[in-house]
Short mmCIF file of C-alpha atoms and ligand atoms in Angstrom, two decimals:
data_model
loop_
_atom_site.label_atom_id
_atom_site.label_comp_id
_atom_site.label_asym_id
_atom_site.label_seq_id
_atom_site.Cartn_x
_atom_site.Cartn_y
_atom_site.Cartn_z
CA MET A 1 2.57 107.15 -163.56
CA GLU A 2 5.15 104.42 -163.17
CA GLN A 3 7.07 103.85 -166.41
CA SER A 4 6.24 100.16 -166.50
CA LEU A 5 2.50 100.92 -166.30
CA GLU A 6 2.92 103.41 -169.15
CA ARG A 7 4.66 100.78 -171.27
CA ILE A 8 1.75 98.42 -170.67
CA ASN A 9 -0.76 101.06 -171.74
CA THR A 10 1.21 101.72 -174.96
CA ALA A 11 1.28 97.97 -175.66
CA LEU A 12 -2.47 97.64 -175.03
CA VAL A 13 -3.23 100.35 -177.60
CA SER A 14 -1.16 98.47 -180.22
CA LEU A 15 -2.66 95.07 -179.42
CA ARG A 16 -6.24 96.32 -179.57
CA LYS A 17 -5.48 97.71 -183.04
CA GLY A 18 -4.26 94.27 -184.07
CA LYS A 19 -0.59 95.28 -184.04
CA MET A 20 2.31 93.32 -182.59
CA VAL A 21 4.37 93.93 -179.46
CA ILE A 22 7.92 92.78 -178.69
CA LEU A 23 8.22 90.94 -175.41
CA VAL A 24 11.57 90.62 -173.62
CA ASP A 25 12.70 89.36 -170.24
CA GLU A 26 15.49 91.59 -168.94
CA GLU A 27 16.15 89.22 -166.09
CA ALA A 28 16.48 86.07 -168.19
CA ALA A 29 19.96 84.68 -168.74
CA ASN A 30 19.69 84.84 -172.52
CA ASN A 31 18.37 87.56 -174.81
CA GLU A 32 15.14 85.89 -175.77
CA ALA A 33 12.73 88.26 -177.47
CA HIS A 34 9.37 87.38 -178.97
CA LEU A 35 6.85 89.01 -181.23
CA ILE A 36 3.35 88.65 -179.89
CA LEU A 37 0.02 89.27 -181.57
CA PRO A 38 -3.56 88.76 -180.31
CA ALA A 39 -4.59 85.50 -181.94
CA GLU A 40 -8.02 86.98 -182.68
CA LYS A 41 -6.24 89.48 -184.98
CA VAL A 42 -4.17 86.89 -186.88
CA SER A 43 -3.86 87.15 -190.68
CA SER A 44 -1.72 85.48 -193.32
CA LYS A 45 0.16 88.79 -193.63
CA ALA A 46 1.04 88.73 -189.91
CA ILE A 47 2.17 85.10 -190.12
CA ASN A 48 4.31 85.91 -193.15
CA PHE A 49 5.86 88.88 -191.31
CA MET A 50 6.73 86.62 -188.37
CA SER A 51 8.33 83.98 -190.61
CA THR A 52 10.35 86.43 -192.67
CA GLU A 53 11.31 89.09 -190.10
CA ALA A 54 11.32 87.31 -186.73
CA LYS A 55 12.24 83.89 -188.14
CA GLY A 56 11.49 81.83 -185.00
CA LEU A 57 8.98 79.03 -184.51
CA ILE A 58 5.39 80.29 -184.75
CA CYS A 59 3.52 79.23 -181.64
CA LEU A 60 0.07 79.75 -180.18
CA ALA A 61 -0.01 80.54 -176.44
CA LEU A 62 -3.27 79.31 -174.91
CA ASP A 63 -4.73 79.50 -171.44
CA PRO A 64 -4.97 76.12 -169.68
CA ASN A 65 -8.77 75.94 -169.98
CA LYS A 66 -8.55 76.29 -173.75
CA VAL A 67 -5.91 73.54 -173.94
CA GLU A 68 -8.24 71.40 -171.86
CA SER A 69 -11.26 72.05 -174.10
CA LEU A 70 -9.22 71.17 -177.22
CA LYS A 71 -7.93 68.06 -175.42
CA LEU A 72 -4.36 68.82 -176.50
CA PRO A 73 -1.83 66.58 -174.75
CA LEU A 74 1.55 68.03 -173.72
CA MET A 75 4.39 67.08 -176.05
CA SER A 76 6.43 65.95 -173.07
CA SER A 77 5.52 65.42 -169.44
CA SER A 78 9.10 66.19 -168.45
CA SER A 79 9.42 69.11 -166.05
CA HIS A 80 12.77 69.89 -167.74
CA SER A 81 11.33 72.25 -170.28
CA LYS A 82 10.03 75.51 -168.88
CA THR A 83 7.85 75.89 -171.97
CA ALA A 84 4.81 73.61 -172.03
CA PHE A 85 4.42 72.61 -175.69
CA THR A 86 1.36 70.57 -176.60
CA LEU A 87 1.23 68.40 -179.70
CA SER A 88 1.38 70.62 -182.80
CA ILE A 89 -1.85 71.22 -184.74
CA ASP A 90 -3.35 71.87 -188.17
CA LYS A 91 -6.92 72.69 -189.08
CA LYS A 92 -8.68 69.53 -190.30
CA GLU A 93 -8.93 69.16 -194.06
CA ILE A 94 -6.51 71.96 -194.86
CA LYS A 95 -4.14 71.76 -197.88
CA THR A 96 -0.65 71.40 -196.40
CA GLY A 97 -0.97 73.50 -193.25
CA SER A 98 2.39 75.12 -193.89
CA SER A 99 1.51 78.24 -195.89
CA ALA A 100 0.94 81.53 -194.08
CA GLN A 101 -2.70 81.35 -195.13
CA ASP A 102 -3.08 77.81 -193.75
CA ARG A 103 -1.36 78.63 -190.48
CA ALA A 104 -3.58 81.68 -189.93
CA GLU A 105 -6.61 79.44 -190.65
CA THR A 106 -5.43 76.85 -188.13
CA ILE A 107 -5.05 79.54 -185.46
CA LYS A 108 -8.50 81.01 -186.18
CA THR A 109 -10.03 77.53 -185.97
CA ALA A 110 -8.28 76.62 -182.71
CA ILE A 111 -9.20 79.81 -180.86
CA HIS A 112 -12.85 79.84 -181.93
CA PRO A 113 -14.96 79.71 -178.74
CA LYS A 114 -16.85 76.70 -180.11
CA ALA A 115 -13.75 74.87 -181.39
CA SER A 116 -13.66 71.17 -180.59
CA PRO A 117 -10.85 68.59 -180.82
CA HIS A 118 -12.53 67.30 -184.03
CA ASP A 119 -11.71 70.57 -185.83
CA LEU A 120 -7.96 69.91 -185.55
CA VAL A 121 -5.41 67.25 -186.44
CA THR A 122 -2.02 66.53 -184.92
CA PRO A 123 0.83 66.85 -185.64
CA GLY A 124 0.70 70.09 -187.59
CA HIS A 125 2.41 73.39 -188.32
CA ILE A 126 1.26 75.46 -185.34
CA PHE A 127 2.79 74.81 -181.94
CA PRO A 128 0.42 75.50 -179.02
CA LEU A 129 1.93 76.44 -175.66
CA LYS A 130 0.00 75.91 -172.46
CA ALA A 131 0.16 78.84 -170.03
CA SER A 132 -0.04 78.37 -166.24
CA GLN A 133 -3.24 78.90 -164.28
CA ASN A 134 -1.76 81.98 -162.58
CA GLY A 135 0.25 83.21 -165.56
CA VAL A 136 3.43 85.19 -164.90
CA LEU A 137 2.76 85.24 -161.17
CA GLU A 138 3.35 81.49 -161.28
CA LYS A 139 5.74 80.99 -164.20
CA ARG A 140 7.84 83.67 -165.86
CA THR A 141 7.70 82.56 -169.50
CA PRO A 142 6.92 84.51 -172.69
CA SER A 143 3.81 82.40 -173.32
CA ASP A 144 2.48 83.09 -169.79
CA ALA A 145 3.22 86.78 -170.28
CA ALA A 146 1.48 86.81 -173.68
CA VAL A 147 -1.70 85.18 -172.34
CA ASP A 148 -1.71 87.53 -169.33
CA LEU A 149 -1.32 90.52 -171.61
CA MET A 150 -4.31 89.50 -173.74
CA ASN A 151 -6.32 89.13 -170.53
CA ILE A 152 -5.27 92.62 -169.41
CA ALA A 153 -6.27 93.92 -172.86
CA LYS A 154 -9.69 92.24 -172.32
CA MET A 155 -9.22 90.34 -175.57
CA ASP A 156 -9.40 86.61 -176.31
CA ARG A 157 -6.61 85.18 -174.15
CA SER A 158 -4.88 83.31 -177.01
CA SER A 159 -1.76 84.87 -178.50
CA VAL A 160 0.44 84.16 -181.51
CA ILE A 161 4.06 84.21 -180.39
CA CYS A 162 7.28 83.95 -182.39
CA GLN A 163 10.88 84.26 -181.27
CA ILE A 164 12.93 87.02 -182.91
CA LEU A 165 16.26 85.96 -184.41
CA ASN A 166 18.88 88.22 -185.99
CA ASN A 167 20.14 88.08 -189.60
CA ASP A 168 22.57 85.30 -188.68
CA GLY A 169 19.75 83.23 -187.18
CA GLU A 170 21.05 83.81 -183.65
CA LEU A 171 19.31 85.35 -180.61
CA THR A 172 19.10 89.13 -180.90
CA ASN A 173 21.17 91.39 -178.66
CA GLN A 174 19.74 94.59 -177.20
CA GLU A 175 21.00 96.82 -179.99
CA GLU A 176 19.59 94.57 -182.70
CA LEU A 177 16.28 94.46 -180.88
CA LYS A 178 16.08 98.24 -180.56
CA PHE A 179 16.83 98.49 -184.30
CA PHE A 180 14.10 95.91 -185.06
CA SER A 181 11.63 97.86 -182.89
CA ARG A 182 12.43 101.20 -184.61
CA LYS A 183 12.43 99.71 -188.12
CA HIS A 184 9.01 98.10 -187.74
CA HIS A 185 7.47 100.59 -185.24
CA ILE A 186 6.76 97.84 -182.70
CA PRO A 187 6.87 98.76 -178.98
CA ILE A 188 9.03 96.73 -176.57
CA LEU A 189 7.53 95.41 -173.35
CA ASN A 190 9.28 93.63 -170.50
CA ILE A 191 7.82 90.61 -168.72
CA LYS A 192 8.49 92.39 -165.42
CA ASP A 193 6.13 95.20 -166.58
CA ILE A 194 3.32 92.64 -166.80
CA ILE A 195 4.18 91.21 -163.38
CA HIS A 196 4.19 94.71 -161.91
CA TYR A 197 0.86 95.57 -163.58
CA ARG A 198 -0.82 92.48 -162.17
CA LEU A 199 0.61 93.00 -158.67
CA TYR A 200 -0.52 96.64 -158.81
CA TYR A 201 -4.10 96.14 -159.96
CA GLU A 202 -5.20 92.63 -159.02
CA ALA A 203 -6.72 92.02 -155.59
CA LEU A 204 -4.40 89.29 -154.33
CA LEU A 205 -5.09 89.46 -150.60
CA GLU A 206 -7.34 87.36 -148.51
CA ILE A 207 -7.72 88.26 -144.81
CA LYS A 208 -7.81 85.05 -142.79
CA ASN A 209 -7.92 86.04 -139.16
CA GLU A 210 -7.74 88.97 -136.76
CA LYS A 211 -6.92 88.84 -133.07
CA GLN A 212 -5.62 90.98 -130.22
CA LEU A 213 -2.08 90.22 -129.13
CA ASP A 214 -0.50 91.41 -125.88
CA THR A 215 3.27 91.52 -126.38
CA ALA A 216 6.38 92.64 -124.50
CA PHE A 217 6.10 95.73 -126.74
CA GLY A 218 2.49 96.42 -125.80
CA PRO A 219 -0.86 95.49 -127.34
CA PHE A 220 -1.23 94.99 -131.09
CA THR A 221 -3.91 93.75 -133.46
CA CYS A 222 -2.52 90.79 -135.39
CA LEU A 223 -3.95 90.31 -138.88
CA THR A 224 -3.23 87.08 -140.74
CA TYR A 225 -3.62 87.27 -144.49
CA ALA A 226 -2.72 85.09 -147.44
CA ASP A 227 -1.92 85.80 -151.06
CA LYS A 228 -4.17 84.04 -153.53
CA ILE A 229 -1.31 82.79 -155.71
CA THR A 230 1.02 80.94 -153.34
CA LYS A 231 -1.54 80.69 -150.47
CA ASN A 232 1.36 81.60 -148.16
CA GLU A 233 0.35 83.32 -144.95
CA HIS A 234 1.71 86.71 -143.91
CA PHE A 235 1.11 88.80 -140.81
CA ALA A 236 0.50 92.43 -139.97
CA LEU A 237 0.95 93.76 -136.42
CA ILE A 238 -1.12 96.91 -136.09
CA LYS A 239 -0.69 99.56 -133.43
CA GLY A 240 -3.75 101.72 -132.77
CA LYS A 241 -5.94 102.69 -135.73
CA ILE A 242 -4.25 102.61 -139.13
CA LYS A 243 -4.33 105.97 -140.87
CA ASN A 244 -2.47 107.99 -143.46
CA GLY A 245 0.98 109.01 -142.27
CA CYS A 246 1.37 105.98 -139.96
CA LEU A 247 4.75 104.37 -139.23
CA LEU A 248 5.52 101.33 -141.39
CA ARG A 249 8.05 98.53 -141.22
CA ILE A 250 8.17 95.58 -143.64
CA HIS A 251 10.16 92.82 -141.97
CA GLN A 252 11.19 89.73 -143.80
CA GLY A 253 11.18 86.87 -141.34
CA CYS A 254 14.56 85.33 -140.49
CA LEU A 255 14.33 82.11 -138.48
CA GLU A 256 17.96 82.22 -137.34
CA GLY A 257 17.89 85.87 -136.32
CA ASP A 258 14.30 86.37 -135.10
CA VAL A 259 13.88 83.07 -133.26
CA PHE A 260 17.34 81.68 -132.49
CA LEU A 261 18.83 85.15 -131.92
CA SER A 262 21.72 84.51 -134.30
CA LYS A 263 24.50 87.05 -133.95
CA SER A 264 25.38 86.88 -137.63
CA CYS A 265 22.63 89.27 -138.75
CA HIS A 266 20.72 92.27 -137.41
CA CYS A 267 17.26 90.79 -137.99
CA LYS A 268 16.27 90.36 -134.34
CA LYS A 269 17.54 93.83 -133.43
CA ASN A 270 15.68 95.36 -136.37
CA LEU A 271 12.49 93.56 -135.44
CA HIS A 272 12.69 94.63 -131.80
CA ASP A 273 13.70 98.22 -132.65
CA SER A 274 10.75 98.41 -135.06
CA LEU A 275 8.26 97.07 -132.51
CA ASN A 276 9.67 99.48 -129.91
CA ALA A 277 9.25 102.39 -132.32
CA LEU A 278 5.69 101.29 -133.16
CA SER A 279 4.77 100.99 -129.47
CA LYS A 280 5.49 104.72 -129.07
CA GLU A 281 3.19 105.68 -131.99
CA ASN A 282 -0.59 106.11 -132.10
CA SER A 283 -0.73 104.49 -135.52
CA GLY A 284 1.65 102.01 -137.06
CA ILE A 285 1.96 98.70 -138.84
CA LEU A 286 4.62 96.02 -139.10
CA PHE A 287 4.35 93.53 -141.92
CA TYR A 288 5.99 90.20 -141.15
CA HIS A 289 6.64 87.88 -144.06
CA PRO A 290 7.81 84.45 -142.94
CA GLU A 291 10.56 83.53 -145.32
CA PRO A 292 10.64 80.23 -147.15
CA ILE A 293 13.64 78.20 -146.04
CA THR A 294 16.49 78.89 -148.45
CA LYS A 295 20.23 78.70 -148.24
CA ASP A 296 20.74 82.44 -148.17
CA ARG A 297 18.08 83.16 -145.61
CA CYS A 298 19.71 86.35 -144.40
CA GLN A 299 20.76 87.70 -147.78
CA HIS A 300 17.94 90.19 -147.80
CA SER A 301 18.92 91.85 -151.06
CA ASN A 302 16.74 89.28 -152.83
CA LEU A 303 13.48 90.30 -151.16
CA LYS A 304 10.60 89.47 -153.42
CA ILE A 305 8.84 92.48 -154.86
CA SER A 306 5.51 90.82 -154.19
CA TYR A 307 5.92 91.40 -150.45
CA TYR A 308 5.72 95.12 -151.14
CA ALA A 309 2.79 94.62 -153.48
CA LEU A 310 0.93 92.73 -150.75
CA ALA A 311 1.79 95.30 -148.08
CA SER A 312 0.69 98.11 -150.42
CA GLN A 313 -2.59 96.34 -151.15
CA LEU A 314 -3.32 95.96 -147.43
CA LEU A 315 -2.42 99.61 -146.76
CA LYS A 316 -4.80 100.70 -149.53
CA GLN A 317 -7.57 98.64 -147.88
CA PHE A 318 -7.11 100.97 -144.90
CA ASP A 319 -7.13 103.99 -147.28
CA VAL A 320 -3.45 104.58 -146.49
CA THR A 321 -1.43 106.02 -149.36
CA ALA A 322 1.39 107.76 -147.43
CA VAL A 323 3.64 106.39 -144.68
CA HIS A 324 6.75 107.04 -142.60
CA VAL A 325 9.09 104.10 -143.21
CA LEU A 326 11.62 102.19 -141.12
CA MET A 327 13.89 100.58 -143.71
CA THR A 328 17.13 98.70 -144.20
CA HIS A 329 17.53 99.17 -147.96
CA LEU A 330 16.47 101.98 -150.26
CA HIS A 331 14.82 99.50 -152.63
CA GLU A 332 12.13 98.93 -149.98
CA VAL A 333 11.10 102.57 -150.36
CA ASN A 334 11.27 102.42 -154.16
CA SER A 335 9.16 99.25 -154.22
CA LEU A 336 6.47 100.85 -152.05
CA LYS A 337 6.43 103.91 -154.32
CA SER A 338 6.10 101.69 -157.40
CA PHE A 339 2.88 100.29 -155.90
CA GLY A 340 1.42 103.74 -155.28
CA ILE A 341 2.43 104.34 -151.63
CA SER A 342 4.11 107.73 -150.93
CA VAL A 343 6.97 107.79 -148.45
CA LEU A 344 6.85 110.84 -146.14
CA SER A 345 10.13 110.05 -144.34
CA LYS A 346 12.55 107.17 -144.01
CA THR A 347 14.56 106.04 -141.01
CA LYS A 348 17.42 103.64 -141.64
CA LEU A 349 17.87 100.45 -139.64
CA GLU A 350 21.09 98.43 -139.82
CA PRO A 351 20.97 96.07 -142.82
ZN1 ZN B 1 18.72 87.37 -140.48
#
């Protein structure tokens, strides 16, 4: 199994036992690391551990529906902050709200399925964070990742989350984090593992339309499909009947190359060579992902991994798990493999 899926499974075992997991984002600019704990497993001991060992602010990541039901307003409507803090909370009629015991009580009260805004007061000593509707597939933040992870664990979606600081009160570096993980026997999970897990297992495709298309390269079936997160439309040109061992090309659309025949990239040539190759096969498929307009339209090294997830999901709908690939970069093959598609052979096109 893919390593990232294994890491998720290890984390799920810990979380279900009421243990913590360390969450990092390898691709973030800074070394932010957070301890996360299912809120349904909170205790004063866990809160005390977070305050003394992790030392960051103790927050409560909540799914947007829960924030809505508690009628918690955002602390700021500014889109500046990537983290959506709501007003801080305490349980109503609690002593000071600041002790570990009080904070655990506030969390238990807030996450109770029947909790109402009347059970809480603001401001307080627990800082709720509102996750996005689509979690990490929409916004790559620790709170989104924490809520997604609870959902994957089939637990209450609320999560206690606390940033880990080193002995000097600064962000931890990788070595310090590994030491922290070994010392306290807490597994480390990467946000990209959660993204990969969701892209692997969640049905994200919606087929919109199917029609026959007669082209200069012969007849194809053109499937239009959309992903449920961005609602963006993608296309699949299918030659013959799709079956295991068919020829596959994933082409990222390039307006300048494909349409205006720009000479500064090989996109048009790759597209035409691929369609030519497909026309000679009994079974083949070309995925065409129109690219959002960006400055570096032809810098294809930044292809989004989700394109491969979507292509893999569509292939699996046709019971295809092994393909011959026309590719420009090796990472295309690796991405397909990471979503459970075996690559029987690869033919290189000019990048
Ligand atoms: Zn191009």
